[in-house]
Coordinates of C-alpha atoms and ligand atoms in Angstrom, one line a residue:
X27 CA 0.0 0.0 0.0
X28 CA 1.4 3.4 -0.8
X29 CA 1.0 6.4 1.6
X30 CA -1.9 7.3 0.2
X31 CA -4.1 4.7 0.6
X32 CA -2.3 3.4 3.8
X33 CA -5.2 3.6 6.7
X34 CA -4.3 4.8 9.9
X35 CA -7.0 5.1 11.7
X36 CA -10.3 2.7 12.6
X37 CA -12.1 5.5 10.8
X38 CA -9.7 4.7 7.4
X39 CA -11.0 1.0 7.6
X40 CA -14.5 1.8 8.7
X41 CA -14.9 3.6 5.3
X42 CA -12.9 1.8 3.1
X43 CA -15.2 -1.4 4.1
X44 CA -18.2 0.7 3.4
X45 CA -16.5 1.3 -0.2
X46 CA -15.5 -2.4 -0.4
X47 CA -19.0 -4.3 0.8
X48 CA -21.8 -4.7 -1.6
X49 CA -24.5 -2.0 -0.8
X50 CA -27.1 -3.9 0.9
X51 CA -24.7 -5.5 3.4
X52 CA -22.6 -2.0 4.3
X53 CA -26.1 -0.6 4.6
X54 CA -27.4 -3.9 7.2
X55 CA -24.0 -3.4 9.4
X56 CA -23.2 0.4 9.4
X57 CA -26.8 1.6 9.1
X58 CA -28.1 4.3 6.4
X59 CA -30.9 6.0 4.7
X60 CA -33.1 2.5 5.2
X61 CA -32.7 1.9 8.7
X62 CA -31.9 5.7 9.8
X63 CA -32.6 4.7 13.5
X64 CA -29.1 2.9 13.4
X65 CA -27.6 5.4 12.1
X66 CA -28.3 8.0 13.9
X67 CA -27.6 5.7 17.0
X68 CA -24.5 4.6 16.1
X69 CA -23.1 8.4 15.7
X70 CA -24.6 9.0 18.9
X71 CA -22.5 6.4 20.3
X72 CA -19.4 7.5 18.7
X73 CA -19.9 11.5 19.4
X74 CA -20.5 10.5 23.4
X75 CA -16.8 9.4 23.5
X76 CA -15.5 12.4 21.4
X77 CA -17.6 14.8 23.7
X78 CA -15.8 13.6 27.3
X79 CA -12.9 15.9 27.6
X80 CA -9.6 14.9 29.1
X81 CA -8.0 16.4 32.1
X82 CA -4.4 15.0 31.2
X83 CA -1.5 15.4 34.1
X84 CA 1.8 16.6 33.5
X85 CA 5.2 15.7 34.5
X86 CA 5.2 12.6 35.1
X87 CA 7.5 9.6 34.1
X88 CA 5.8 7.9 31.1
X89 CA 8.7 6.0 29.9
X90 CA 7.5 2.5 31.1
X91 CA 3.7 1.9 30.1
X92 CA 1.6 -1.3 30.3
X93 CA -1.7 -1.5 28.0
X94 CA -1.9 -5.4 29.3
X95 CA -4.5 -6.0 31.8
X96 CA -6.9 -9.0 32.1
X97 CA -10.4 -9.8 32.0
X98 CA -12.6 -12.3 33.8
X99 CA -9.1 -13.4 34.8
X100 CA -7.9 -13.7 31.1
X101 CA -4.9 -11.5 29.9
X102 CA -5.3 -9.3 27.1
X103 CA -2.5 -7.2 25.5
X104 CA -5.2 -4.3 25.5
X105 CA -8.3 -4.3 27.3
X106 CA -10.7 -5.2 24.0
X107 CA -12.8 -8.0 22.7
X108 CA -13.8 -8.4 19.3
X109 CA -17.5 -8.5 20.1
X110 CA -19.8 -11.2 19.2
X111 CA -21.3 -10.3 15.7
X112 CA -22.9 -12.3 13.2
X113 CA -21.9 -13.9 10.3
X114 CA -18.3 -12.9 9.6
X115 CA -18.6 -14.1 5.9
X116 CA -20.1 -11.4 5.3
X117 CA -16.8 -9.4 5.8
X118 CA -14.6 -12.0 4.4
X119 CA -15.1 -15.4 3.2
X120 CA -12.8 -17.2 6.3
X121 CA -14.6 -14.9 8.7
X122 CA -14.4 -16.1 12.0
X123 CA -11.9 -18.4 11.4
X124 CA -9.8 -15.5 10.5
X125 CA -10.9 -13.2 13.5
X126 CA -10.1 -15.7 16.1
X127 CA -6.6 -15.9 14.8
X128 CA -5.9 -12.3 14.5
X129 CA -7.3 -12.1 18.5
X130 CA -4.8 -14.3 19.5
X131 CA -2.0 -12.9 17.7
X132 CA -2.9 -9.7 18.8
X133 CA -3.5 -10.9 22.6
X134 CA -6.7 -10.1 22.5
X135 CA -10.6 -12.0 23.5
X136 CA -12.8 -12.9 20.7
X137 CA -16.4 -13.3 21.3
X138 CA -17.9 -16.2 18.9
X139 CA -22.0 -15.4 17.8
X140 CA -24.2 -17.6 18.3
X141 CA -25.3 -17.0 14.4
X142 CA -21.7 -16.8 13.7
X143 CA -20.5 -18.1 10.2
X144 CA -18.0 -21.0 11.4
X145 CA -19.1 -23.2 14.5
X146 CA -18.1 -23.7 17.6
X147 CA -15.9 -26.2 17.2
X148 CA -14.7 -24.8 13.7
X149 CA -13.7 -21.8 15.9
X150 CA -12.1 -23.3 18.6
X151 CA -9.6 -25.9 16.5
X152 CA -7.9 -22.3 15.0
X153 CA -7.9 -19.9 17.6
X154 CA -4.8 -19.4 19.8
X155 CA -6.0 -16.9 22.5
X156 CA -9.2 -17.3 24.3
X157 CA -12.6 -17.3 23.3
X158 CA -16.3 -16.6 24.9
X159 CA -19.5 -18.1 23.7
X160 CA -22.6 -15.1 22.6
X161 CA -25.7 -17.1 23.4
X162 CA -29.1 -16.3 22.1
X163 CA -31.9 -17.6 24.6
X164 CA -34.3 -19.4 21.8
X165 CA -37.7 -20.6 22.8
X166 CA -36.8 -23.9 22.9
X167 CA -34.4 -23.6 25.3
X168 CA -32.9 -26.9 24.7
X169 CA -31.4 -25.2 21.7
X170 CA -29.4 -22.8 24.0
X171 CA -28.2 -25.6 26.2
X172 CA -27.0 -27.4 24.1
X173 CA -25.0 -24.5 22.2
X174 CA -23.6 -24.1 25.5
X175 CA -23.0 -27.5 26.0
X176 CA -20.3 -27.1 23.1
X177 CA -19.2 -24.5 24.2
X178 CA -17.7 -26.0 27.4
X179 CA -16.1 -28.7 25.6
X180 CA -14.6 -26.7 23.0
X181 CA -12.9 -24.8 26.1
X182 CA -15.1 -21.6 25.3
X183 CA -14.2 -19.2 28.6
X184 CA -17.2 -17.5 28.9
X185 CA -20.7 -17.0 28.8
X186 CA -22.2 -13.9 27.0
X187 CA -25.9 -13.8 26.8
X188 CA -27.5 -10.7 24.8
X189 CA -30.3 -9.6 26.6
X190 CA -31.1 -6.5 24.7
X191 CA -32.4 -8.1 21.2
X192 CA -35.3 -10.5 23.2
X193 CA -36.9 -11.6 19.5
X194 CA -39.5 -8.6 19.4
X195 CA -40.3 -8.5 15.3
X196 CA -41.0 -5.0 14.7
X197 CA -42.8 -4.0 11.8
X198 CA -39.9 -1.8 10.8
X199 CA -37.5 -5.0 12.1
X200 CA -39.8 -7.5 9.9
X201 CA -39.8 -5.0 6.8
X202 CA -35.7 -5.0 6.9
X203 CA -35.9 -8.5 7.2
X204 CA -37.4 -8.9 4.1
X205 CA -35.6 -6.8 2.2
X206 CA -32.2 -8.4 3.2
X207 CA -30.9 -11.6 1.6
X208 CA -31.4 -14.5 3.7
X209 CA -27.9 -15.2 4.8
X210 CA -27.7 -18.5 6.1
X211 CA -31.2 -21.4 5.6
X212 CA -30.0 -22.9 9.1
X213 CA -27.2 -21.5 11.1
X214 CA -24.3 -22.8 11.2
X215 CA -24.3 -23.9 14.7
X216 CA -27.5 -24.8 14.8
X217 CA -27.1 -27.5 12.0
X218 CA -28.5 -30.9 13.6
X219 CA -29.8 -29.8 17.1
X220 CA -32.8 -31.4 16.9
X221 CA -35.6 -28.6 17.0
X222 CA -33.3 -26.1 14.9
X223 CA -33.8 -27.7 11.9
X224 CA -35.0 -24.3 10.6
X225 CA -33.4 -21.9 12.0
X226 CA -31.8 -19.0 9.5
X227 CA -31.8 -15.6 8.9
X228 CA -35.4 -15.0 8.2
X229 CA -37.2 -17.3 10.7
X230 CA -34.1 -16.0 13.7
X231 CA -35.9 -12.9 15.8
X232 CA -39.4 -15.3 16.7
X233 CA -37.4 -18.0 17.6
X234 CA -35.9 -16.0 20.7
X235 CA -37.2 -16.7 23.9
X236 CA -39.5 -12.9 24.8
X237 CA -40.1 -14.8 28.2
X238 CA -36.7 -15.0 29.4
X239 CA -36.1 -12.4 32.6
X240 CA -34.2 -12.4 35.8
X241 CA -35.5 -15.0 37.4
X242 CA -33.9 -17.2 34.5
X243 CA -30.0 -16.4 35.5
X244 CA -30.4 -19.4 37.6
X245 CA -31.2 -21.3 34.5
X246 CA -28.4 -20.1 32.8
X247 CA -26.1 -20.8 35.7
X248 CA -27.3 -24.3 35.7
X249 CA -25.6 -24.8 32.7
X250 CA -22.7 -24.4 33.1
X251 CA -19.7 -23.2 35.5
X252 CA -18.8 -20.7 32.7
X253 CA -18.6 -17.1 33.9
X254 CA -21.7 -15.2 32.5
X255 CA -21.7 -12.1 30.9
X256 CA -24.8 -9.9 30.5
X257 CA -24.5 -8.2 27.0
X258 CA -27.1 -5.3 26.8
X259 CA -27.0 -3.5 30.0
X260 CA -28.0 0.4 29.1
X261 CA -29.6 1.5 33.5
X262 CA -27.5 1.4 36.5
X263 CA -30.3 -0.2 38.2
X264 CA -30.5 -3.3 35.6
X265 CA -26.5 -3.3 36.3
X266 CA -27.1 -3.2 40.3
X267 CA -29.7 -6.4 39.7
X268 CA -26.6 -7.9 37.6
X269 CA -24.3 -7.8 40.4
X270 CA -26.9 -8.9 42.7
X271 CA -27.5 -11.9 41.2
X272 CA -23.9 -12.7 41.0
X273 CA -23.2 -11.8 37.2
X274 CA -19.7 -11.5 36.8
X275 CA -19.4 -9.6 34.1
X276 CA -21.9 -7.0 32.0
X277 CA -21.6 -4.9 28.7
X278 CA -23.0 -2.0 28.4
X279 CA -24.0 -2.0 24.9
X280 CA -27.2 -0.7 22.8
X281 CA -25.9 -3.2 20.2
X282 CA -24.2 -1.0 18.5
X283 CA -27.4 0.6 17.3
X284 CA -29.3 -2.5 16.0
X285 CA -31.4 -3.2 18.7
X286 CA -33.6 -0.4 20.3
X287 CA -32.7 2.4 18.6
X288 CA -32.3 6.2 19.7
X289 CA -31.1 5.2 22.7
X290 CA -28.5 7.3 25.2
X291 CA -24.8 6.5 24.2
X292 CA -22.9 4.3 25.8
X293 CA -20.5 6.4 27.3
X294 CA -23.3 8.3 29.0
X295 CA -24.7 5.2 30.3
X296 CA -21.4 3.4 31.3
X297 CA -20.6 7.1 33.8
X298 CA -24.4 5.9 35.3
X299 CA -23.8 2.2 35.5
X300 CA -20.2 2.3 37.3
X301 CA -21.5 4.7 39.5
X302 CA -24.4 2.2 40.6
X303 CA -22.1 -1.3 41.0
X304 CA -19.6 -2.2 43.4
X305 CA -16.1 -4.0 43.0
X306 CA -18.1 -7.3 42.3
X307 CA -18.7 -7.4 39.0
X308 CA -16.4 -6.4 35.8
X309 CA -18.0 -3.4 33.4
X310 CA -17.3 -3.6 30.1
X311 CA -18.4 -1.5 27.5
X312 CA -19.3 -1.2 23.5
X313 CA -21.1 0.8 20.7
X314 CA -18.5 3.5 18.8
X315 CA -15.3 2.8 20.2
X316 CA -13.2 3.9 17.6
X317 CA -9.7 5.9 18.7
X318 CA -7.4 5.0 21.5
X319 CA -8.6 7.7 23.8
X320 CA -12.4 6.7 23.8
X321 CA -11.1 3.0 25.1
X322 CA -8.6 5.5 27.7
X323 CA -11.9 7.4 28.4
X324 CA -14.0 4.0 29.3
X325 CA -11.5 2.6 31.5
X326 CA -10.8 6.0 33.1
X327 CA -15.7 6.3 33.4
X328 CA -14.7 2.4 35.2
X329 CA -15.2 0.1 32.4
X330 CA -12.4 -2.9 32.6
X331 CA -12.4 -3.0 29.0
X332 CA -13.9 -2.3 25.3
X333 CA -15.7 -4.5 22.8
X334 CA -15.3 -3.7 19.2
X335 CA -18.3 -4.6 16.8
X336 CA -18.1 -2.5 13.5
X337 CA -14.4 -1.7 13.5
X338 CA -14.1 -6.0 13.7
X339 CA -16.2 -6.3 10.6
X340 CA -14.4 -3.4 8.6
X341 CA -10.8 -4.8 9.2
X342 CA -11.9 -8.4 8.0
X343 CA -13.4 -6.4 5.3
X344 CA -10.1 -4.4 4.3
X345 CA -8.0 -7.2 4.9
X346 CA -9.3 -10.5 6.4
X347 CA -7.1 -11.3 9.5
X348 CA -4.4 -8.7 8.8
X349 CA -7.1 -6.4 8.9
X350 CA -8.2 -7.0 12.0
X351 CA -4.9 -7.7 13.5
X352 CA -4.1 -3.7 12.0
X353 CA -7.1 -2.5 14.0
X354 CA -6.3 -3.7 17.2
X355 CA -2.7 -2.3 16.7
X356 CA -4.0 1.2 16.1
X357 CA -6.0 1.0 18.8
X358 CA -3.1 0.0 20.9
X359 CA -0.6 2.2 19.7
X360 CA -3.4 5.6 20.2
X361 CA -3.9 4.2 23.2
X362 CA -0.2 4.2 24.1
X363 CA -0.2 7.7 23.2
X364 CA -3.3 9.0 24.4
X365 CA -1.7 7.6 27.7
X366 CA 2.0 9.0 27.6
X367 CA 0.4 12.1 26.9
X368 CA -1.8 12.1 30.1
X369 CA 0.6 10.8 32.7
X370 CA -0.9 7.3 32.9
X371 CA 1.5 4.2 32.6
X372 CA -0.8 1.7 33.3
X373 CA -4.2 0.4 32.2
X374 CA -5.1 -1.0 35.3
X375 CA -5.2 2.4 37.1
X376 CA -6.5 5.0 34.8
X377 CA -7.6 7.7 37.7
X378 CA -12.0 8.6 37.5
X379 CA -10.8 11.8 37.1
X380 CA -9.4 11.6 33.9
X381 CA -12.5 12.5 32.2
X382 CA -14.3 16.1 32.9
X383 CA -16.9 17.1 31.6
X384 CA -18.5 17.3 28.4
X385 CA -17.8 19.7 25.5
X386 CA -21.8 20.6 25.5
X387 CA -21.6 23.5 27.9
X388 CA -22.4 23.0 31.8
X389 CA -23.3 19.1 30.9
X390 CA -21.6 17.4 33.7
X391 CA -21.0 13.8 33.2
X392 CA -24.2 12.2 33.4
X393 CA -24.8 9.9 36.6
X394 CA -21.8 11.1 38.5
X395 CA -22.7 14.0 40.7
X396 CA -19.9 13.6 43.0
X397 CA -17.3 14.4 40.5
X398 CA -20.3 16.8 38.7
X399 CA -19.6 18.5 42.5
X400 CA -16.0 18.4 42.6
X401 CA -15.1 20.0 39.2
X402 CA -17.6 22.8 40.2
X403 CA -19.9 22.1 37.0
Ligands
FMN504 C1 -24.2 -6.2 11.8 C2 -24.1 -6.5 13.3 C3 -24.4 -7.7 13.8 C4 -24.3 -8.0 15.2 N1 -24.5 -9.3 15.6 C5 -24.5 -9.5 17.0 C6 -24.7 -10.8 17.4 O1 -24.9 -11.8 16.7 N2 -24.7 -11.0 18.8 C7 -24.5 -10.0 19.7 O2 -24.5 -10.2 20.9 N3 -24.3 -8.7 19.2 C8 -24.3 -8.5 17.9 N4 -24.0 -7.2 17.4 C9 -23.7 -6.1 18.4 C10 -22.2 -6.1 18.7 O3 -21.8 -7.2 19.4 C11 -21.8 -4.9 19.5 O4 -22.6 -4.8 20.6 C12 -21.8 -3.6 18.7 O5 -21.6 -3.8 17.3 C13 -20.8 -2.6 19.3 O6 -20.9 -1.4 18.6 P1 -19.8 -0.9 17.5 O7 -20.3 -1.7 16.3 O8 -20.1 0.5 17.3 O9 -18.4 -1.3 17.9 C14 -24.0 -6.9 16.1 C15 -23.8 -5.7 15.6 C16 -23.8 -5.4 14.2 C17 -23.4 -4.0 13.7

């Protein structure tokens, strides 16, 4: 690649994969003038990172710096997973199979979909660094122990359940259902499990389980002694119930814009949510991460780490594993910098106080009066 086309930035390979992907499949992952809703949410996610401001120190001995950290016990080179997202193929044709290598070259979690492209096992045999299982909670919930099931014997490390997509068909939802190609007759994964026998793109959103509520975490901890991750999270008092039932682990995450739509950004919510949980349970955080400094901002708003949905797709896109490997490493190296340049050397102790307020004048950080107090907003 020349210097010209060279991309430097997540925002280089975010567009050159909308340049690169056919139409119809740019417009289903990034959002557009069908489906404005995700658009506009998925901006909003991105502009709540670039509004924080930080409140860098000075003078202080940056020459030795640590981006490692680990999460749910794992280490990570950098505190990201490539979140769960569906069908990889769509990106490149060795999708996840590709992804999972490039996360463990680059030290980093991957997050396999349940309607992934490649299977569990499939998965598992190529990837090096660790990996955590996305489960969808069908109706037939048979479907979704068993899915787990193999997850466990693959040596999957985690349990992610989404719990903000709960198989509502909207109208709007049904209507871009048909309009899309229909991706995959059954899913991968689902192949043979008795009862799944039809389950693909089109027939995917009423199979979900719109039953499934707290009261079912005990189910889900019956399955298995996998760590569980609650995907979804966007109220500190839906976090607080989290860490009362002994979740170890939550995203805040609006889906990156494909669920619910105009919803609050995440880095609005994630100042509201760590401000309403204890030490008990690890925050993480997704939806527009996109430059070193927003993942510097989360960690400094209390988030452990960052999941990376649409900047996973666009590297595959660019440049199958490389591509992905190059996106992490941005995001490392910005980080790095962003770091240096505030007088932080290590991930693990990014002080709250990092972040003031935001650019929108006399907007404190939403969900934290005490620092709101502090900084005299
Ligand atoms: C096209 C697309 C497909 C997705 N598929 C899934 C999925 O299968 N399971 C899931 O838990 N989240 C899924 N997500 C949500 C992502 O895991 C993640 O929450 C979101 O993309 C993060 O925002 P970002 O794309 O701005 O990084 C999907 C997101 C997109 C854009």
């Amino acid at each position: 690649m020349d210097a010209d086309t060279q991309l430097r930035t997540v925002a280089d390979y975010v567009d050159r994969a909308k340049q690169l992907l056919p139409g119809e499949t740019a417009t289903g992952m990034f959002g557009g003038a069908s489906n404005p809703g995700t658009a506009w949410t998925d901006a909003r996610n991105a502009e709540g990172w670039r509004d924080l401001e930080l409140r860098p120190h000075v003078m202080v001995d940056v020459s030795s710096r640590s981006t490692a950290t680990e999460i749910l016990g794992l280490p990570v080179s950098v505190p990201v997973v490539l979140s769960p997202v569906g069908s990889h193929v769509r990106s490149h044709p060795d999708g996840e199979l590709a992804s999972a290598r490039a996360a463990g070259e680059a030290g980093v979690i991957m997050g396999l979909s349940t309607v992934s492209s490649y299977t569990i096992e499939e998965v598992a045999a190529v990837a090096s660094g660790p990996l955590w299982f996305q489960l969808y909670v069908f109706r037939n919930r048979s479907i979704s122990a068993e899915l787990v099931r193999r997850a466990v014997a693959s040596g999957y490390r985690a349990i992610v359940v989404t719990v903000d997509n709960p198989g509502t068909s909207s109208e709007e939802r049904r209507f871009r259902a048909t309009k899309r190609r229909a991706e995959h007759d059954v899913f991968p994964n689902l192949r043979g499990i008795p009862g799944a026998e039809q389950l693909g793109t089109t027939k995917f959103h009423e199979s979900l389980d719109d039953t499934f509520n707290w009261h079912d975490i005990e189910w889900l901890r019956g399955l298995s002694d996998l760590p569980l991750v609650i995907k979804g999270i966007q109220r500190g008092d839906d976090a607080r119930r989290c860490e009362e039932c002994g979740v170890e682990a939550i995203v805040v995450s609006n889906h990156g814009g494909q669920a619910l739509q105009y919803t609050r950004p995440t880095a609005e919510v994630l100042a509201e949510v760590t401000a309403s949980v204890g030490d008990g349970i690890e925050v993480l955080v997704d939806g527009g991460i996109r430059h070193g400094t927003d993942i510097l901002k989360a960690l400094a708003l209390g988030a452990r780490g960052v999941l990376l949905g649409k900047p996973l797709y666009s590297g595959l896109a660019v440049g199958g594993a490389d591509g992905v490997r190059d996106v992490v490493g941005i995001l490392q190296a910005e980080l790095g910098a962003a770091m240096s340049l505030s007088g932080v050397t290590d991930v693990r102790a990014v002080p709250r106080d990092l972040v003031g307020h935001r650019l929108s004048p006399g907007r404190p950080v939403p969900g934290d009066p005490t620092l709101a107090a502090e900084l005299e907003l």
